[in-house]
Coordinates of C-alpha atoms in Angstrom, one line a residue:
Chain K
M26 CA -0.6 -23.5 -9.1
I27 CA -2.5 -20.3 -8.3
N28 CA -0.4 -17.4 -7.1
A29 CA -2.6 -16.8 -4.0
D30 CA -3.5 -18.7 -0.9
A31 CA -7.1 -20.2 -0.5
H32 CA -7.7 -18.0 2.4
A33 CA -7.2 -14.9 0.3
I34 CA -9.4 -16.3 -2.5
L35 CA -12.2 -17.2 -0.4
D36 CA -12.3 -14.8 2.5
R37 CA -15.2 -14.6 5.1
R38 CA -17.3 -12.4 2.9
S39 CA -17.0 -14.5 -0.2
K40 CA -17.8 -17.7 1.7
L41 CA -21.0 -16.0 3.1
F42 CA -21.9 -14.8 -0.2
L43 CA -21.6 -18.3 -1.7
I44 CA -23.7 -19.8 1.2
I45 CA -26.4 -17.3 0.8
L46 CA -26.4 -17.8 -2.9
A47 CA -26.7 -21.8 -2.4
V48 CA -29.4 -21.3 0.2
I49 CA -31.5 -19.0 -2.0
T50 CA -31.2 -21.4 -4.9
A51 CA -32.0 -24.4 -2.9
W52 CA -35.0 -22.6 -1.5
V53 CA -36.4 -21.5 -4.8
V54 CA -36.0 -25.0 -6.2
F55 CA -37.5 -26.4 -3.1
A56 CA -40.4 -23.9 -3.1
N57 CA -41.0 -24.4 -6.8
A58 CA -40.9 -28.2 -7.1
V59 CA -42.0 -29.4 -3.8
I60 CA -44.3 -26.8 -2.0
P61 CA -47.8 -27.1 -3.5
E62 CA -49.2 -24.3 -5.6
S63 CA -51.8 -23.7 -3.1
S64 CA -49.3 -22.6 -0.6
Q65 CA -48.4 -19.0 -0.2
F66 CA -44.8 -20.1 -0.2
H67 CA -44.9 -21.7 -3.4
V68 CA -42.6 -20.1 -6.1
S69 CA -44.4 -20.0 -9.5
N70 CA -42.9 -21.1 -12.7
G71 CA -43.0 -17.5 -13.8
S72 CA -41.0 -16.3 -10.9
V73 CA -38.4 -19.1 -11.3
V74 CA -37.8 -17.6 -14.9
L75 CA -37.6 -14.1 -13.5
Y76 CA -35.1 -14.9 -10.9
G77 CA -32.9 -16.9 -13.4
K78 CA -33.0 -13.8 -15.6
Y79 CA -31.8 -11.7 -12.5
L80 CA -28.9 -14.2 -12.0
T81 CA -27.7 -13.7 -15.7
Y82 CA -27.7 -10.2 -15.2
A83 CA -25.8 -10.6 -12.0
L84 CA -23.3 -12.4 -13.9
L85 CA -23.1 -9.7 -16.5
A86 CA -22.6 -7.2 -13.7
L87 CA -19.8 -9.4 -12.1
S88 CA -17.9 -9.4 -15.4
I89 CA -18.2 -5.7 -15.6
D90 CA -17.0 -5.2 -12.1
L91 CA -14.0 -7.4 -12.7
I92 CA -12.7 -4.9 -15.4
W93 CA -14.2 -1.6 -14.1
G94 CA -13.7 -2.2 -10.5
Y95 CA -10.3 -3.7 -10.4
C96 CA -8.6 -2.5 -13.7
G97 CA -10.5 0.9 -14.2
I98 CA -11.7 -0.2 -17.6
L99 CA -15.1 1.3 -17.9
S100 CA -17.0 -0.7 -20.8
L101 CA -20.2 0.8 -21.7
G102 CA -20.6 -1.7 -24.3
H103 CA -20.4 -5.1 -22.3
G104 CA -24.1 -5.7 -23.4
A105 CA -22.6 -6.6 -26.8
F106 CA -20.7 -9.5 -25.4
F107 CA -23.9 -10.7 -23.6
A108 CA -25.9 -10.5 -26.7
L109 CA -23.4 -12.2 -28.7
G110 CA -23.4 -15.1 -26.2
G111 CA -27.2 -15.1 -26.4
Y112 CA -27.0 -15.3 -30.2
A113 CA -24.7 -18.1 -30.1
M114 CA -27.4 -20.1 -27.8
G115 CA -30.3 -18.7 -29.7
M116 CA -28.8 -20.1 -32.9
Y117 CA -28.6 -23.6 -31.3
L118 CA -32.2 -23.3 -30.0
M119 CA -33.2 -22.3 -33.6
R120 CA -31.7 -25.3 -35.1
Q121 CA -33.4 -27.5 -32.5
I122 CA -36.8 -26.3 -33.9
G123 CA -36.1 -28.4 -36.9
T124 CA -39.2 -29.1 -39.1
R125 CA -41.5 -27.7 -36.4
G126 CA -41.5 -24.3 -37.7
V127 CA -44.4 -22.5 -39.1
Y128 CA -43.4 -23.3 -42.8
G129 CA -42.0 -26.7 -41.8
H130 CA -39.0 -26.4 -44.0
P131 CA -36.6 -29.4 -43.7
V132 CA -33.6 -27.3 -43.0
L133 CA -34.1 -23.5 -42.7
P134 CA -35.5 -21.6 -39.8
D135 CA -38.9 -19.9 -40.6
F136 CA -37.3 -16.4 -41.2
M137 CA -34.9 -17.6 -43.8
V138 CA -37.8 -19.4 -45.6
F139 CA -39.7 -16.0 -45.3
L140 CA -36.7 -14.2 -46.8
N141 CA -36.7 -16.8 -49.7
W142 CA -33.3 -18.0 -48.8
R143 CA -32.2 -21.3 -50.5
E144 CA -29.5 -22.6 -48.1
L145 CA -28.2 -22.1 -44.5
P146 CA -25.7 -19.2 -44.4
W147 CA -22.0 -20.2 -43.4
A148 CA -22.2 -18.7 -40.0
W149 CA -25.0 -21.1 -39.0
V150 CA -23.1 -24.3 -39.9
G151 CA -22.3 -26.3 -36.7
F152 CA -24.9 -24.7 -34.7
D153 CA -27.0 -28.0 -34.7
W154 CA -24.5 -29.4 -32.3
F155 CA -24.7 -28.1 -28.6
I156 CA -21.0 -28.4 -27.9
Y157 CA -20.3 -26.3 -31.0
A158 CA -22.7 -23.8 -29.7
A159 CA -21.4 -23.9 -26.2
I160 CA -17.8 -23.2 -27.6
M161 CA -19.1 -20.3 -29.6
V162 CA -20.7 -18.8 -26.6
F163 CA -17.1 -18.2 -25.2
L164 CA -15.2 -17.9 -28.5
V165 CA -17.2 -15.2 -30.1
P166 CA -17.4 -12.6 -27.4
G167 CA -13.8 -13.6 -26.3
L168 CA -12.5 -13.1 -29.9
L169 CA -14.2 -9.7 -30.3
A170 CA -13.0 -8.5 -27.0
F171 CA -9.5 -9.8 -27.8
V172 CA -9.3 -8.0 -31.0
F173 CA -11.0 -4.9 -29.9
G174 CA -8.8 -4.9 -26.8
W175 CA -5.6 -5.5 -28.6
F176 CA -6.1 -2.4 -30.8
A177 CA -7.7 -0.2 -28.0
F178 CA -5.0 -1.1 -25.3
R179 CA -2.0 -1.0 -27.5
S180 CA -3.0 2.5 -28.6
R181 CA -3.3 3.3 -25.0
V182 CA -7.1 4.4 -25.3
T183 CA -8.2 4.7 -21.9
G184 CA -10.8 6.3 -19.8
V185 CA -13.7 8.2 -21.3
Y186 CA -12.4 7.6 -24.7
L187 CA -12.3 3.9 -24.3
S188 CA -15.9 4.0 -22.8
I189 CA -17.0 5.8 -25.9
I190 CA -15.6 3.3 -28.3
T191 CA -17.0 0.5 -26.5
Q192 CA -20.4 2.3 -26.7
A193 CA -19.8 2.7 -30.5
M194 CA -18.9 -1.0 -30.7
T195 CA -22.2 -2.2 -29.4
Y196 CA -24.2 0.4 -31.4
A197 CA -22.5 -0.8 -34.6
L198 CA -23.4 -4.5 -33.7
L199 CA -26.9 -3.3 -32.9
L200 CA -27.4 -1.8 -36.5
A201 CA -25.6 -4.8 -38.1
F202 CA -28.0 -7.2 -36.4
F203 CA -31.0 -5.2 -37.2
R204 CA -30.2 -6.0 -40.9
N205 CA -32.0 -9.0 -42.4
D206 CA -29.1 -9.9 -44.6
M207 CA -26.9 -10.4 -41.7
G208 CA -28.7 -13.7 -41.4
F209 CA -29.5 -13.5 -37.7
G210 CA -33.3 -12.9 -37.9
G211 CA -33.1 -9.1 -38.4
N212 CA -35.2 -6.9 -35.8
N213 CA -37.2 -10.0 -34.8
G214 CA -34.2 -11.8 -33.7
L215 CA -34.5 -15.4 -32.8
T216 CA -37.5 -16.9 -30.9
D217 CA -40.1 -19.6 -30.8
F218 CA -37.6 -22.1 -29.3
K219 CA -38.8 -25.5 -28.8
D220 CA -36.2 -27.6 -26.8
I221 CA -32.7 -27.6 -25.4
L222 CA -30.7 -30.8 -25.4
G223 CA -34.1 -32.5 -26.1
F224 CA -35.8 -31.1 -23.1
S225 CA -38.8 -28.7 -23.8
V226 CA -37.8 -25.2 -22.8
Q227 CA -41.3 -24.5 -21.4
A228 CA -41.2 -27.5 -19.1
S229 CA -40.9 -26.3 -15.3
G230 CA -38.1 -28.9 -15.0
T231 CA -36.0 -27.3 -17.7
R232 CA -36.7 -24.0 -16.3
L233 CA -35.7 -25.0 -12.9
T234 CA -32.6 -26.6 -14.2
L235 CA -31.7 -23.4 -16.2
F236 CA -32.3 -21.3 -13.0
T237 CA -30.0 -23.5 -11.0
L238 CA -27.4 -23.5 -13.9
S239 CA -27.4 -19.8 -13.7
A240 CA -26.8 -19.9 -10.1
L241 CA -23.9 -22.3 -10.4
A242 CA -22.4 -20.3 -13.4
L243 CA -22.6 -17.1 -11.2
A244 CA -20.8 -19.0 -8.4
A245 CA -18.2 -20.4 -10.5
C246 CA -17.5 -17.0 -12.2
F247 CA -17.4 -15.4 -8.8
V248 CA -14.7 -18.0 -7.6
L249 CA -12.7 -17.2 -10.9
C250 CA -12.9 -13.5 -10.3
R251 CA -11.7 -14.0 -6.8
I252 CA -8.8 -16.1 -7.9
M253 CA -7.8 -13.4 -10.3
V254 CA -8.2 -10.4 -8.0
A255 CA -6.6 -12.2 -4.9
S256 CA -3.5 -13.2 -6.8
T257 CA -0.5 -11.0 -7.6
Y258 CA -2.4 -10.5 -11.1
G259 CA -5.0 -8.8 -9.1
K260 CA -2.5 -6.6 -7.5
I261 CA -1.2 -5.6 -10.9
L262 CA -4.7 -4.8 -12.0
V263 CA -5.4 -2.5 -9.1
A264 CA -2.0 -0.8 -9.8
I265 CA -2.9 -0.3 -13.4
R266 CA -6.3 1.1 -12.3
D267 CA -4.6 3.6 -9.7
A268 CA -1.4 4.6 -11.7
E269 CA -1.3 3.1 -15.1
S270 CA 1.9 5.0 -16.2
R271 CA 3.7 4.1 -13.1
T272 CA 2.9 0.5 -13.5
R273 CA 4.4 0.7 -17.1
F274 CA 7.7 2.2 -15.7
L275 CA 7.8 -0.7 -13.4
G276 CA 8.2 -2.9 -16.5
Y277 CA 4.7 -4.2 -16.9
R278 CA 3.2 -4.6 -20.5
V279 CA -0.1 -3.0 -19.3
E280 CA -1.9 -3.8 -22.6
H281 CA -1.2 -7.4 -22.1
H282 CA -2.7 -7.4 -18.6
K283 CA -5.7 -5.4 -19.6
L284 CA -6.3 -7.7 -22.6
L285 CA -6.4 -10.7 -20.5
V286 CA -8.9 -9.4 -17.9
F287 CA -11.0 -7.7 -20.7
T288 CA -11.3 -11.0 -22.8
V289 CA -12.0 -13.1 -19.6
S290 CA -14.7 -10.6 -18.7
A291 CA -16.3 -10.7 -22.2
M292 CA -16.5 -14.5 -21.9
M293 CA -18.4 -14.3 -18.8
A294 CA -20.7 -11.7 -20.2
G295 CA -21.2 -14.2 -23.2
L296 CA -21.9 -17.0 -20.6
A297 CA -24.6 -14.8 -19.1
G298 CA -26.2 -14.1 -22.3
A299 CA -26.4 -17.7 -23.3
L300 CA -28.1 -18.7 -19.9
Y301 CA -30.5 -15.6 -20.4
V302 CA -31.9 -16.5 -23.8
P303 CA -33.3 -20.0 -23.2
Q304 CA -34.9 -18.6 -20.2
V305 CA -36.6 -15.5 -21.6
G306 CA -37.2 -17.4 -24.8
I307 CA -35.9 -14.6 -27.2
I308 CA -32.8 -12.9 -28.4
N309 CA -33.1 -9.8 -30.6
P310 CA -30.9 -6.9 -31.7
S311 CA -32.4 -4.6 -28.8
E312 CA -30.0 -6.6 -26.4
F313 CA -27.2 -4.6 -28.1
S314 CA -28.6 -1.3 -27.4
P315 CA -26.3 1.0 -25.6
A316 CA -28.8 1.8 -22.9
N317 CA -28.6 -1.9 -21.7
S318 CA -24.9 -1.6 -21.2
I319 CA -25.0 1.6 -19.2
E320 CA -27.9 0.1 -17.1
A321 CA -25.5 -2.9 -16.4
V322 CA -22.9 -0.3 -15.3
I323 CA -25.4 1.3 -13.0
W324 CA -26.0 -1.9 -11.2
V325 CA -22.5 -2.2 -10.4
A326 CA -22.1 1.3 -9.1
V327 CA -25.4 1.0 -6.9
G328 CA -24.0 -2.3 -5.5
G329 CA -20.4 -1.0 -4.9
R330 CA -17.6 -1.0 -7.4
G331 CA -14.5 -3.3 -6.9
T332 CA -16.2 -5.5 -4.5
L333 CA -17.7 -8.4 -6.8
I334 CA -20.4 -9.1 -4.4
G335 CA -21.6 -5.6 -4.8
A336 CA -22.0 -6.2 -8.5
V337 CA -24.3 -9.1 -7.7
V338 CA -26.3 -7.3 -5.0
G339 CA -26.6 -4.2 -7.2
A340 CA -27.9 -6.1 -10.4
L341 CA -30.4 -8.1 -8.2
S342 CA -31.7 -5.3 -6.1
V343 CA -32.1 -2.8 -9.2
N344 CA -33.8 -5.4 -11.3
A345 CA -36.1 -6.4 -8.3
M346 CA -37.0 -2.6 -8.2
K347 CA -37.4 -2.5 -11.8
T348 CA -39.8 -5.5 -11.8
A349 CA -41.6 -3.7 -9.0
F350 CA -42.0 -0.6 -10.9
T351 CA -42.6 -1.6 -14.5
T352 CA -45.5 -3.8 -13.5
G353 CA -47.7 -1.4 -11.8
V354 CA -49.1 2.1 -12.4
L355 CA -45.6 3.5 -12.0
A356 CA -44.4 1.9 -15.1
P357 CA -43.9 5.2 -17.1
Y358 CA -41.6 6.5 -14.4
W359 CA -39.0 3.7 -14.2
L360 CA -36.3 5.5 -16.1
F361 CA -36.7 8.5 -13.7
V362 CA -36.5 6.2 -10.7
L363 CA -33.4 4.5 -12.2
G364 CA -31.7 8.0 -12.9
A365 CA -32.6 9.1 -9.4
I366 CA -31.1 5.9 -7.9
F367 CA -28.0 6.6 -9.8
I368 CA -27.8 10.2 -8.7
L369 CA -28.5 9.2 -5.2
V370 CA -25.9 6.6 -4.9
T371 CA -23.2 8.7 -6.5
L372 CA -23.9 11.5 -4.1
A373 CA -24.7 9.7 -0.9
L374 CA -23.1 6.3 -1.4
P375 CA -20.0 6.6 -3.4
K376 CA -19.1 3.0 -2.5
G377 CA -22.6 1.7 -3.3
I378 CA -24.4 -0.7 -1.1
M379 CA -21.3 -2.7 -0.2
G380 CA -19.8 0.5 1.1
L381 CA -22.9 1.2 3.2
V382 CA -22.6 -2.4 4.7
D383 CA -19.0 -1.7 5.5
R384 CA -20.0 1.5 7.3
L385 CA -22.8 -0.1 9.3
M386 CA -20.6 -3.0 10.3
A387 CA -17.9 -0.7 11.5
A388 CA -20.5 1.3 13.6
W389 CA -21.9 -1.7 14.9
K390 CA -18.5 -3.2 15.9
A391 CA -17.6 0.1 17.7
R392 CA -20.8 0.0 19.6
T393 CA -20.7 -3.5 20.6
R394 CA -17.1 -3.2 21.7
P395 CA -16.8 0.3 23.2
V396 CA -13.6 -0.3 24.9
A397 CA -11.5 -1.8 22.1
P398 CA -8.2 -3.5 23.3
P399 CA -5.2 -1.8 22.1
Q400 CA -4.2 -3.3 18.8
P401 CA -1.2 -2.9 16.4
E402 CA -2.1 -0.8 13.6
T403 CA -2.9 -2.9 10.6
G404 CA -4.1 -0.3 8.2
A405 CA -7.0 -2.3 6.9
Chain A
M235 CA 25.2 -6.6 -22.9
T236 CA 27.0 -6.2 -19.7
R237 CA 30.3 -7.8 -20.7
A238 CA 32.3 -7.2 -23.8
D239 CA 29.7 -6.3 -26.4
P240 CA 31.1 -6.1 -29.9
N241 CA 28.5 -3.4 -30.6
Q242 CA 29.5 -1.3 -27.6
V243 CA 30.4 2.1 -28.8
T244 CA 31.1 3.7 -25.4
P245 CA 32.0 2.6 -22.0
S246 CA 29.5 4.7 -20.3
I247 CA 26.3 3.4 -18.8
L248 CA 24.3 6.4 -20.1
Y249 CA 25.2 8.3 -23.1
L250 CA 23.3 11.1 -24.5
D251 CA 24.4 13.1 -27.4
G252 CA 22.9 16.1 -29.1
I253 CA 19.3 15.4 -28.0
E254 CA 16.8 17.7 -29.2
V255 CA 13.1 17.8 -28.3
S256 CA 10.4 20.2 -29.2
F257 CA 6.8 20.5 -27.7
D258 CA 4.4 22.6 -30.0
G259 CA 7.2 24.8 -31.1
Y260 CA 8.9 25.1 -27.8
R261 CA 12.5 23.6 -27.7
A262 CA 12.7 21.7 -24.5
L263 CA 16.1 20.1 -25.2
R264 CA 18.4 21.9 -27.4
G265 CA 21.4 19.5 -28.1
L266 CA 21.8 18.0 -24.6
S267 CA 24.8 15.8 -24.3
L268 CA 25.5 14.0 -21.0
T269 CA 27.7 10.9 -20.1
L270 CA 27.4 8.9 -17.1
D271 CA 29.8 6.2 -15.7
K272 CA 29.0 3.0 -14.1
G273 CA 28.6 3.3 -10.4
E274 CA 28.5 7.0 -10.6
L275 CA 26.3 9.3 -8.5
R276 CA 25.3 12.3 -10.3
A277 CA 23.1 15.4 -9.3
I278 CA 21.5 17.4 -12.0
I279 CA 20.6 21.0 -11.1
G280 CA 19.1 23.8 -13.1
P281 CA 16.3 26.3 -13.1
N282 CA 12.7 25.5 -14.0
G283 CA 12.3 24.7 -17.5
A284 CA 15.9 23.7 -18.0
G285 CA 14.9 20.3 -19.5
K286 CA 15.7 18.0 -16.4
T287 CA 12.5 16.2 -16.2
T288 CA 12.4 16.2 -20.0
M289 CA 15.9 14.5 -20.0
M290 CA 14.4 11.7 -17.7
D291 CA 11.5 11.3 -20.0
I292 CA 13.9 10.5 -22.9
V293 CA 15.9 8.1 -20.9
T294 CA 12.7 6.2 -19.7
G295 CA 11.0 6.3 -23.2
K296 CA 8.1 8.4 -22.2
T297 CA 9.2 11.0 -24.8
R298 CA 10.9 10.4 -28.1
P299 CA 13.6 12.9 -29.1
D300 CA 13.3 14.6 -32.4
R301 CA 17.2 14.3 -32.9
G302 CA 20.2 12.9 -31.1
T303 CA 21.5 9.8 -29.6
A304 CA 20.7 8.0 -26.5
L305 CA 22.6 4.8 -25.5
F306 CA 22.3 2.7 -22.4
A307 CA 25.1 0.4 -21.5
G308 CA 27.0 1.4 -24.4
S309 CA 25.0 -0.1 -27.3
V310 CA 21.2 -0.1 -26.5
D311 CA 19.3 2.6 -28.4
L312 CA 16.9 4.0 -25.8
T313 CA 15.1 6.0 -28.5
K314 CA 13.6 2.8 -30.1
L315 CA 12.2 1.3 -27.0
D316 CA 9.0 1.9 -24.9
E317 CA 8.7 2.3 -21.2
S318 CA 8.3 -1.2 -20.1
E319 CA 11.0 -2.5 -22.3
I320 CA 13.3 0.3 -20.8
A321 CA 12.2 -0.7 -17.4
E322 CA 13.1 -4.4 -18.2
L323 CA 16.6 -3.3 -19.3
G324 CA 17.3 -2.1 -15.9
I325 CA 16.4 1.7 -15.8
G326 CA 14.3 2.5 -12.8
R327 CA 12.6 6.1 -12.2
K328 CA 11.1 7.8 -9.3
F329 CA 8.8 10.5 -10.2
Q330 CA 8.8 14.0 -9.0
K331 CA 5.4 13.6 -7.4
P332 CA 5.5 10.5 -5.4
T333 CA 3.6 7.9 -7.1
V334 CA 2.8 4.8 -5.1
F335 CA -0.1 2.5 -5.5
E336 CA -2.2 4.1 -2.6
S337 CA -5.0 1.6 -2.1
Q338 CA -2.5 -1.4 -1.7
S339 CA -0.2 -2.1 1.3
V340 CA 3.4 -1.1 1.5
A341 CA 4.7 -4.5 1.0
D342 CA 2.5 -5.0 -2.0
N343 CA 3.9 -2.0 -3.6
V344 CA 7.3 -3.5 -3.2
L345 CA 6.1 -6.8 -4.4
L346 CA 4.8 -5.4 -7.6
A347 CA 8.2 -3.7 -8.1
L348 CA 10.3 -6.8 -7.4
S349 CA 12.5 -7.8 -10.3
G350 CA 11.0 -11.2 -12.0
P351 CA 8.7 -12.1 -14.7
R352 CA 6.1 -9.3 -15.6
G353 CA 3.6 -11.4 -17.6
P354 CA 0.0 -11.9 -16.7
W355 CA 0.3 -15.7 -16.7
S356 CA 3.2 -15.7 -14.1
A357 CA 1.3 -13.3 -12.0
L358 CA -1.6 -15.7 -11.9
F359 CA 0.0 -19.1 -11.8
G360 CA 3.5 -18.4 -10.6
L361 CA 4.4 -19.4 -6.9
R362 CA 5.1 -16.9 -4.4
S363 CA 8.2 -17.9 -2.5
R364 CA 9.7 -17.1 0.9
V365 CA 12.6 -15.5 -1.0
D366 CA 10.2 -12.9 -2.1
V367 CA 8.9 -11.9 1.4
D368 CA 12.7 -11.9 2.5
R369 CA 13.4 -9.6 -0.4
I370 CA 10.7 -7.3 0.3
D371 CA 11.5 -7.1 4.1
A372 CA 15.2 -6.4 3.1
V373 CA 14.2 -3.5 0.8
L374 CA 11.8 -2.1 3.4
A375 CA 14.4 -2.3 6.1
K376 CA 16.8 -0.2 3.8
V377 CA 14.4 2.6 3.5
R378 CA 13.3 2.3 7.2
L379 CA 9.8 1.3 6.5
L380 CA 9.7 -2.1 7.8
E381 CA 7.3 -1.5 10.6
M382 CA 4.9 0.1 8.1
R383 CA 4.9 -3.0 5.7
D384 CA 1.0 -3.8 6.2
S385 CA -0.2 -0.1 6.1
L386 CA -1.8 1.2 3.2
A387 CA 0.5 3.1 1.0
G388 CA -1.9 6.0 0.9
A389 CA -1.7 6.4 4.5
L390 CA 2.0 7.2 4.5
S391 CA 3.4 10.7 5.1
H392 CA 4.7 12.5 2.1
G393 CA 8.4 11.7 3.1
Q394 CA 7.8 8.0 3.6
K395 CA 5.9 7.9 0.1
Q396 CA 9.1 9.2 -1.3
W397 CA 11.1 6.5 0.4
L398 CA 8.6 3.8 -0.6
E399 CA 9.2 4.8 -4.1
I400 CA 12.9 4.5 -3.5
A401 CA 12.2 1.0 -2.0
M402 CA 10.3 0.1 -5.2
L403 CA 13.1 1.3 -7.3
L404 CA 15.6 -0.8 -5.2
A405 CA 13.2 -3.8 -5.5
Q406 CA 13.4 -3.5 -9.4
N407 CA 17.2 -4.0 -8.9
P408 CA 18.0 -1.6 -11.8
K409 CA 21.3 -0.8 -13.2
L410 CA 20.5 2.8 -13.4
L411 CA 18.3 4.9 -11.1
L412 CA 16.7 8.1 -12.0
V413 CA 15.4 9.9 -9.0
D414 CA 13.3 13.2 -9.5
E415 CA 13.4 15.7 -6.7
P416 CA 13.5 13.1 -3.9
V417 CA 13.5 15.5 -1.0
A418 CA 10.8 18.0 -2.1
G419 CA 8.4 18.6 0.9
M420 CA 10.7 16.7 3.3
T421 CA 11.9 18.0 6.6
D422 CA 15.6 18.4 7.2
A423 CA 16.0 15.3 9.2
E424 CA 14.1 13.4 6.3
T425 CA 16.3 15.2 3.8
E426 CA 19.6 14.0 5.6
T427 CA 18.4 10.4 6.0
T428 CA 17.6 10.4 2.0
A429 CA 21.0 11.6 1.3
A430 CA 22.5 8.8 3.4
L431 CA 20.2 6.4 1.8
L432 CA 21.1 7.4 -1.8
R433 CA 24.8 7.3 -0.9
E434 CA 24.2 3.8 0.6
I435 CA 22.3 2.6 -2.5
N436 CA 25.1 4.0 -4.8
A437 CA 27.4 1.5 -3.4
E438 CA 25.6 -0.9 -5.8
H439 CA 23.7 1.2 -8.4
T440 CA 24.3 4.1 -10.7
I441 CA 22.1 7.0 -9.7
V442 CA 21.0 10.3 -11.3
V443 CA 19.3 12.7 -8.9
V444 CA 17.5 15.9 -10.1
E445 CA 17.2 18.2 -7.1
H446 CA 16.7 21.9 -6.4
D447 CA 17.8 21.8 -2.8
M448 CA 21.4 22.7 -2.9
D449 CA 22.1 21.7 0.8
F450 CA 21.0 18.2 -0.2
V451 CA 23.1 18.1 -3.4
R452 CA 26.2 19.1 -1.0
M453 CA 25.2 16.1 1.3
L454 CA 25.4 13.8 -1.7
G455 CA 28.9 14.9 -2.4
C456 CA 29.0 14.1 -6.0
R457 CA 29.6 15.4 -9.4
V458 CA 26.9 18.0 -10.5
T459 CA 25.7 18.9 -14.0
C460 CA 23.8 22.2 -14.4
L461 CA 21.3 22.4 -17.1
H462 CA 20.0 25.7 -18.7
E463 CA 17.6 25.9 -21.5
G464 CA 17.8 22.5 -22.7
A465 CA 21.7 22.0 -22.8
V466 CA 24.4 21.3 -20.2
L467 CA 25.7 24.7 -18.9
A468 CA 28.4 23.5 -16.4
E469 CA 29.6 20.2 -15.0
G470 CA 32.0 19.2 -12.3
A471 CA 32.5 19.1 -8.5
L472 CA 29.7 21.1 -6.7
D473 CA 32.2 24.0 -5.6
A474 CA 33.4 24.5 -9.1
V475 CA 30.0 24.4 -10.6
S476 CA 28.4 26.7 -8.0
A477 CA 31.5 29.1 -8.5
D478 CA 30.9 29.3 -12.2
P479 CA 29.5 32.7 -13.0
R480 CA 27.0 31.6 -15.7
V481 CA 25.4 29.1 -13.1
I482 CA 25.2 31.8 -10.6
E483 CA 23.6 34.2 -13.4
V484 CA 20.9 31.7 -14.4
Y485 CA 20.4 29.4 -11.3
L486 CA 22.0 30.4 -8.1
G487 CA 22.4 34.1 -8.6
R488 CA 20.7 37.1 -7.5

């Protein structure tokens, strides 16, 4: 039994969000599969992949907002969990290539043949099975987050210091995965995937399915986040965010609460990475780069921290802008634009897009109902 | 641990002996010794830097003493425990600066403080009961904040925040309450209410109050301990302590 009532978990705004997400997903599926290519309403296979990628970014942003927005843990290394989930999925996809590699080796993937390796490294054992890979997608990021969080939270590393060590963590992983002897493909990473569960990754049906799964994963994780933040547990998280030592004096083991939310969040990021890799067709160490993690934090800040929906809105809108900018003549200026957006949001919209929505709605309500009936103060 | 405990070395609920603490060479407590009986209401006075807040930090596990003994309920060594373990033992603390969870409602603030399991699983999967709501309302009624239960704690006045903190202390149902400067920044009327409130709470709980406001200490009508330079200077009834020439010299004086 969950310690929150259904109305609190799925409030009006959450329901609206899930409905919009469902409508958009259904529309993309319809416009890709049913509407003929000649029509201007047709959504191309390329766009389906792009939107699917956006949705996995949105899930990464959601996972960051859960810990940052509600518990004040600013992770600048969440891309690491995303990349680890991606590698777990990438390893499964590599094993599915089988003998169809360039070298046609009966067991080893191409890059291992190239390195003159004789046998499969231990870390790869089991990745022939989808179920095993699927478990690893959650287990590896979850375990890293658990061990990392155990030491960091027990030693009461907070605020900017925690942000710095999360950054160091993802950077260390970046360097490690660049090395060929790690056995994960070095700087080329894992690519040339052929099929997933027997379906070609290039087929439009597979792409549409992956896109739909990304949307479903986002919706499911959103509901999970709502359950966490709407329960008493969420109140404890906010208490830790606002006054950590006060919470400790009330008898709460702050480190246990942080550890749980951090681990859950890392698993969500891992899931996002696992959905990302088959859609973009490659995973390499650059996914660990600190800049990626920082960019994901900016999505959350732009959308509105501590609102969950804002994280999704921020990830989608910033990435849509990124696509618009990096495909045209303005490409060299994208990072300036991103920086400008961040500064603008910090100065003008401290609560992000969702904060702006709140303000506009309040203004609209005030205008449509000029003479408000006297109401008891609710303090909302 | 409440009943006949074979390890019990003192009948006092709080027993401090020879506590010494230094911060970067500054000796904040220099052999502080203090005992508190169960059910007592005690006021601690003393000039700034006398070690009043440091003493509370020792008792609640925020600071570890360099030397000395700190026992709770006669047998529990407080110097070996951390903040949340001490809070679970039944020692509640109200800070000098009111610290409430400003972005949450008054009722939720009390809910978070309610005695009960403190783990993440129970917070996620435990059942919220009607009893909890009743307990929250009972505590809020006691501190006269019932009609504010759904307001954000951040919207309360300074005095109301102090009361909310006291309500949170009560919700913890501690055996010992440490209350740091509860009437700082309060109006005279609020100060009187607070004194009445603390006396009322004292019927069931042992309380230590640190306070500068001598009128307020008089309203409490309890034993007084005056600290000076990290040690006890005088102890007894307020009239006796305030008549003590050394207390007048260092604290009341001039």
